[in-house]
CSV table of N, CA and C in Angstrom, one decimal:
chain,number,residue,atom,x,y,z
J,191,MET,N,22.0,-202.4,-15.6
J,191,MET,CA,21.4,-203.0,-15.3
J,191,MET,C,21.9,-203.8,-14.6
J,192,GLY,N,21.4,-204.1,-12.9
J,192,GLY,CA,22.4,-204.8,-11.9
J,192,GLY,C,22.1,-206.3,-12.1
J,193,LYS,N,22.5,-207.2,-11.4
J,193,LYS,CA,22.6,-209.2,-11.5
J,193,LYS,C,20.7,-209.0,-11.8
J,194,GLY,N,20.9,-210.4,-12.4
J,194,GLY,CA,19.6,-210.7,-12.5
J,194,GLY,C,17.7,-209.6,-13.2
J,195,PRO,N,17.1,-209.6,-12.9
J,195,PRO,CA,15.8,-209.1,-13.6
J,195,PRO,C,15.9,-207.8,-12.5
J,196,TYR,N,16.9,-207.1,-11.8
J,196,TYR,CA,16.9,-205.8,-11.3
J,196,TYR,C,17.7,-205.2,-11.5
J,197,SER,N,16.9,-204.1,-11.9
J,197,SER,CA,17.5,-202.5,-12.2
J,197,SER,C,18.9,-202.6,-11.1
J,198,GLU,N,19.8,-200.8,-11.8
J,198,GLU,CA,20.5,-201.0,-10.0
J,198,GLU,C,19.3,-200.1,-8.8
J,199,MET,N,18.5,-199.4,-9.7
J,199,MET,CA,17.7,-198.6,-8.9
J,199,MET,C,16.8,-199.8,-7.6
J,200,ASP,N,16.4,-200.5,-8.8
J,200,ASP,CA,15.5,-202.0,-7.8
J,200,ASP,C,16.6,-202.0,-6.5
J,201,LEU,N,18.1,-202.2,-7.1
J,201,LEU,CA,18.9,-203.3,-5.9
J,201,LEU,C,19.0,-202.1,-4.7
J,202,LYS,N,19.4,-200.8,-5.2
J,202,LYS,CA,19.5,-199.7,-4.1
J,202,LYS,C,18.3,-199.4,-3.3
J,203,HIS,N,16.9,-199.3,-3.8
J,203,HIS,CA,15.9,-199.7,-2.9
J,203,HIS,C,16.0,-201.1,-1.9
J,204,ALA,N,16.0,-201.8,-2.4
J,204,ALA,CA,16.5,-202.9,-1.8
J,204,ALA,C,17.0,-203.2,-0.7
J,205,ALA,N,18.1,-202.3,-1.1
J,205,ALA,CA,18.8,-202.1,-0.2
J,205,ALA,C,19.2,-201.3,0.9
J,206,GLU,N,18.3,-200.4,1.2
J,206,GLU,CA,17.8,-199.7,1.6
J,206,GLU,C,17.3,-199.7,2.7
J,207,PHE,N,16.2,-200.7,2.5
J,207,PHE,CA,14.8,-201.7,2.8
J,207,PHE,C,15.7,-202.3,3.7
J,208,ARG,N,16.3,-203.3,4.0
J,208,ARG,CA,17.5,-204.1,4.3
J,208,ARG,C,18.3,-203.2,5.5
J,209,ASP,N,18.9,-201.9,4.7
J,209,ASP,CA,19.6,-201.4,6.2
J,209,ASP,C,18.6,-200.9,7.3
J,210,TRP,N,17.3,-200.7,6.7
J,210,TRP,CA,16.0,-200.2,7.5
J,210,TRP,C,16.0,-201.2,8.5
J,211,VAL,N,15.8,-202.8,8.3
J,211,VAL,CA,15.5,-203.4,8.9
J,211,VAL,C,16.4,-203.8,9.5
J,212,HIS,N,18.1,-204.0,9.0
J,212,HIS,CA,19.2,-204.2,10.1
J,212,HIS,C,18.7,-203.4,11.2
J,213,GLU,N,18.7,-202.3,10.9
J,213,GLU,CA,19.0,-201.1,12.3
J,213,GLU,C,17.8,-201.5,13.4
J,214,GLU,N,16.5,-201.6,12.7
J,214,GLU,CA,15.6,-202.1,14.0
J,214,GLU,C,16.5,-203.7,14.7
J,215,VAL,N,16.8,-204.7,13.9
J,215,VAL,CA,17.1,-206.0,14.2
J,215,VAL,C,18.6,-205.2,15.4
J,216,LEU,N,19.7,-204.5,15.1
J,216,LEU,CA,20.4,-204.4,16.0
J,216,LEU,C,20.1,-203.2,17.4
J,217,LYS,N,18.8,-202.8,17.0
J,217,LYS,CA,18.5,-202.4,18.2
J,217,LYS,C,18.2,-203.3,19.3
J,218,LYS,N,17.4,-203.7,18.8
J,218,LYS,CA,16.4,-205.3,19.6
J,218,LYS,C,17.5,-205.9,20.3
J,219,ALA,N,18.4,-206.5,19.3
J,219,ALA,CA,19.2,-207.6,20.0
J,219,ALA,C,20.4,-206.8,20.6
J,220,ARG,N,21.1,-205.0,20.6
J,220,ARG,CA,21.6,-205.2,21.4
J,220,ARG,C,20.7,-204.6,22.9
J,221,GLU,N,19.7,-204.7,22.9
J,221,GLU,CA,18.8,-204.7,24.3
J,221,GLU,C,19.6,-206.2,25.5
J,222,VAL,N,20.0,-207.1,24.5
J,222,VAL,CA,19.8,-208.3,25.0
J,222,VAL,C,21.3,-208.0,25.3
J,223,TYR,N,22.1,-207.6,24.4
J,223,TYR,CA,23.8,-207.8,24.5
J,223,TYR,C,24.1,-206.5,23.8
J,224,PRO,N,24.6,-205.4,24.2
J,224,PRO,CA,24.8,-203.9,24.2
J,224,PRO,C,25.7,-204.0,23.2
J,225,ASP,N,27.2,-205.1,23.3
J,225,ASP,CA,27.9,-205.3,22.6
J,225,ASP,C,28.2,-206.1,21.4
J,226,ILE,N,26.8,-206.4,21.0
J,226,ILE,CA,26.5,-206.5,19.4
J,226,ILE,C,27.1,-205.7,18.3
J,227,LYS,N,28.1,-206.1,17.4
J,227,LYS,CA,28.1,-205.4,16.3
J,227,LYS,C,27.4,-205.2,14.9
J,228,GLY,N,26.9,-206.6,14.3
J,228,GLY,CA,26.4,-206.9,13.3
J,228,GLY,C,25.3,-208.0,13.5
J,229,VAL,N,24.5,-207.8,12.3
J,229,VAL,CA,23.3,-208.4,12.4
J,229,VAL,C,23.6,-209.7,11.1
J,230,VAL,N,23.2,-210.9,11.9
J,230,VAL,CA,22.6,-212.0,11.3
J,230,VAL,C,21.8,-211.9,10.5
J,231,ASP,N,22.2,-212.0,9.2
J,231,ASP,CA,20.8,-212.0,8.0
J,231,ASP,C,21.4,-213.0,6.6
J,232,PRO,N,20.7,-214.3,6.8
J,232,PRO,CA,21.1,-215.1,5.3
J,232,PRO,C,20.6,-214.5,3.7
J,233,TYR,N,19.6,-213.7,4.0
J,233,TYR,CA,19.1,-213.4,2.7
J,233,TYR,C,19.5,-212.7,2.1
J,234,PRO,N,20.5,-212.7,0.9
J,234,PRO,CA,21.0,-211.6,0.1
J,234,PRO,C,19.6,-210.5,-0.4
J,235,VAL,N,20.9,-209.2,-0.6
J,235,VAL,CA,19.7,-208.1,-1.0
J,235,VAL,C,18.4,-208.7,-2.1
J,236,GLU,N,18.6,-209.8,-2.7
J,236,GLU,CA,17.9,-210.0,-4.2
J,236,GLU,C,16.7,-210.6,-3.5
J,237,ALA,N,16.7,-211.2,-2.0
J,237,ALA,CA,15.7,-212.0,-1.7
J,237,ALA,C,14.7,-210.6,-0.9
J,238,TYR,N,14.8,-209.5,-1.2
J,238,TYR,CA,14.4,-208.2,-0.5
J,238,TYR,C,13.3,-207.9,-1.3
J,239,PHE,N,13.2,-208.5,-2.6
J,239,PHE,CA,11.8,-208.6,-3.7
J,239,PHE,C,11.2,-209.6,-3.6
J,240,GLN,N,9.9,-209.5,-4.4
J,240,GLN,CA,8.3,-209.9,-4.4
J,240,GLN,C,7.6,-209.8,-5.6
J,241,GLN,N,7.9,-210.8,-6.5
J,241,GLN,CA,6.3,-210.6,-7.3
J,241,GLN,C,5.3,-210.7,-7.2
J,242,MET,N,4.9,-209.6,-7.8
J,242,MET,CA,3.4,-209.8,-7.1
J,242,MET,C,2.7,-209.7,-8.8
J,243,TRP,N,1.3,-210.2,-9.1
J,243,TRP,CA,0.5,-209.9,-10.2
J,243,TRP,C,-0.1,-209.0,-9.8
J,244,ASP,N,0.0,-208.3,-11.4
J,244,ASP,CA,-1.4,-207.0,-11.1
J,244,ASP,C,-2.0,-207.4,-12.2
J,245,TYR,N,-3.7,-206.8,-11.9
J,245,TYR,CA,-4.7,-206.5,-13.2
J,245,TYR,C,-4.1,-205.7,-14.0
J,246,PRO,N,-4.1,-205.9,-15.3
J,246,PRO,CA,-4.6,-207.0,-16.2
J,246,PRO,C,-3.5,-208.3,-16.7
J,247,GLY,N,-3.5,-208.6,-15.5
J,247,GLY,CA,-2.1,-209.7,-16.0
J,247,GLY,C,-0.9,-209.4,-16.3
J,248,ALA,N,-0.3,-208.4,-15.8
J,248,ALA,CA,1.1,-207.8,-15.2
J,248,ALA,C,1.9,-208.4,-13.9
J,249,TRP,N,3.1,-209.0,-14.2
J,249,TRP,CA,3.7,-209.0,-13.1
J,249,TRP,C,4.8,-207.5,-13.0
J,250,TYR,N,4.6,-207.4,-11.7
J,250,TYR,CA,5.7,-206.8,-10.9
J,250,TYR,C,6.2,-206.6,-10.2
J,251,THR,N,7.7,-206.2,-9.8
J,251,THR,CA,8.7,-206.4,-8.9
J,251,THR,C,8.4,-205.2,-7.6
J,252,VAL,N,8.4,-205.7,-6.2
J,252,VAL,CA,8.2,-204.7,-4.9
J,252,VAL,C,9.3,-205.1,-4.2
J,253,VAL,N,9.8,-204.0,-3.8
J,253,VAL,CA,10.6,-204.7,-2.5
J,253,VAL,C,9.6,-205.1,-0.9
J,254,ALA,N,10.2,-206.0,-0.5
J,254,ALA,CA,9.9,-206.8,0.3
J,254,ALA,C,10.0,-207.1,1.4
J,255,VAL,N,9.9,-208.2,2.1
J,255,VAL,CA,10.9,-209.0,3.3
J,255,VAL,C,10.4,-210.3,2.3
J,256,PRO,N,11.5,-211.0,3.0
J,256,PRO,CA,12.2,-212.2,1.7
J,256,PRO,C,10.7,-213.3,2.2
J,257,GLU,N,10.8,-214.2,0.9
J,257,GLU,CA,9.6,-215.1,1.0
J,257,GLU,C,9.4,-215.7,2.0
J,258,GLY,N,8.3,-216.4,2.6
J,258,GLY,CA,8.3,-216.8,3.8
J,258,GLY,C,8.1,-216.3,4.8
J,259,TYR,N,7.9,-215.0,5.5
J,259,TYR,CA,7.6,-214.0,6.3
J,259,TYR,C,6.4,-213.6,5.9
J,260,LYS,N,5.4,-213.4,6.7
J,260,LYS,CA,3.9,-212.3,6.5
J,260,LYS,C,4.3,-210.9,7.2
J,261,SER,N,5.3,-210.9,8.0
J,261,SER,CA,5.5,-209.0,8.2
J,261,SER,C,6.8,-209.2,8.4
J,262,ARG,N,7.2,-207.5,8.3
J,262,ARG,CA,8.4,-206.9,8.7
J,262,ARG,C,9.0,-207.6,10.0
J,263,LYS,N,8.4,-207.5,11.0
J,263,LYS,CA,8.2,-207.7,12.6
J,263,LYS,C,8.6,-208.8,12.4
J,264,ALA,N,7.7,-210.3,11.6
J,264,ALA,CA,8.5,-211.6,12.2
J,264,ALA,C,9.4,-211.8,11.4
J,265,LEU,N,9.8,-210.6,10.6
J,265,LEU,CA,11.6,-211.3,9.4
J,265,LEU,C,12.4,-210.4,10.9
J,266,VAL,N,12.1,-209.4,11.6
J,266,VAL,CA,12.7,-208.7,12.3
J,266,VAL,C,12.9,-209.4,13.6
J,267,ASP,N,12.0,-210.2,14.3
J,267,ASP,CA,12.4,-211.2,15.1
J,267,ASP,C,13.4,-212.3,15.1
J,268,THR,N,13.0,-213.2,13.7
J,268,THR,CA,13.8,-213.9,13.4
J,268,THR,C,15.3,-213.5,13.2
J,269,LEU,N,15.3,-212.4,12.9
J,269,LEU,CA,17.1,-212.1,12.2
J,269,LEU,C,17.2,-211.9,14.2
J,270,VAL,N,16.4,-210.9,14.8
J,270,VAL,CA,17.2,-210.9,16.6
J,270,VAL,C,17.3,-212.7,17.1
J,271,LYS,N,17.0,-213.3,17.0
J,271,LYS,CA,17.1,-214.3,17.3
J,271,LYS,C,18.3,-215.2,16.8
J,272,MET,N,18.2,-215.0,15.9
J,272,MET,CA,19.7,-215.1,14.9
J,272,MET,C,20.9,-214.7,15.1
J,273,THR,N,20.7,-213.5,15.5
J,273,THR,CA,22.1,-212.8,15.4
J,273,THR,C,22.3,-212.7,17.5
J,274,VAL,N,21.4,-212.5,17.9
J,274,VAL,CA,21.6,-213.2,19.6
J,274,VAL,C,22.0,-214.4,19.6
J,275,ALA,N,21.9,-215.8,19.3
J,275,ALA,CA,22.0,-217.1,18.9
J,275,ALA,C,23.7,-216.8,18.5
J,276,TYR,N,24.1,-216.5,17.5
J,276,TYR,CA,25.6,-216.2,16.8
J,276,TYR,C,26.1,-215.7,17.7
J,277,TYR,N,25.8,-214.5,18.5
J,277,TYR,CA,26.6,-213.5,19.6
J,277,TYR,C,26.6,-214.9,20.4
J,278,GLU,N,25.9,-215.7,21.3
J,278,GLU,CA,25.9,-216.2,22.3
J,278,GLU,C,26.8,-217.3,22.0
J,279,LYS,N,26.9,-217.8,20.8
J,279,LYS,CA,27.8,-218.9,20.2
J,279,LYS,C,29.0,-218.5,20.7
J,280,ASP,N,29.8,-217.4,20.9
J,280,ASP,CA,30.8,-216.7,20.5
J,280,ASP,C,31.6,-216.4,21.7
J,281,LEU,N,30.3,-216.5,23.4
J,281,LEU,CA,30.7,-216.1,24.8
J,281,LEU,C,31.6,-217.1,25.5
């Protein structure tokens, strides 16, 4: 079992999803600054879960964007802005 209520498999799937998001962020950030090496992401891998309520009254955990984002695109756009801003700070 992993830390918290998540299994090792849950954490693996969340990490894979987060890596996929980071690849997209890095691609977009490099359109602005080709030398960017990494992504600024303030969310730990555990933030990439959401609890969903299912009929007939059970909670289940799904891999998803961190709470507060309505879509993967919104998350990617925010992380691109954070990454570019961090890189610009060091120029």
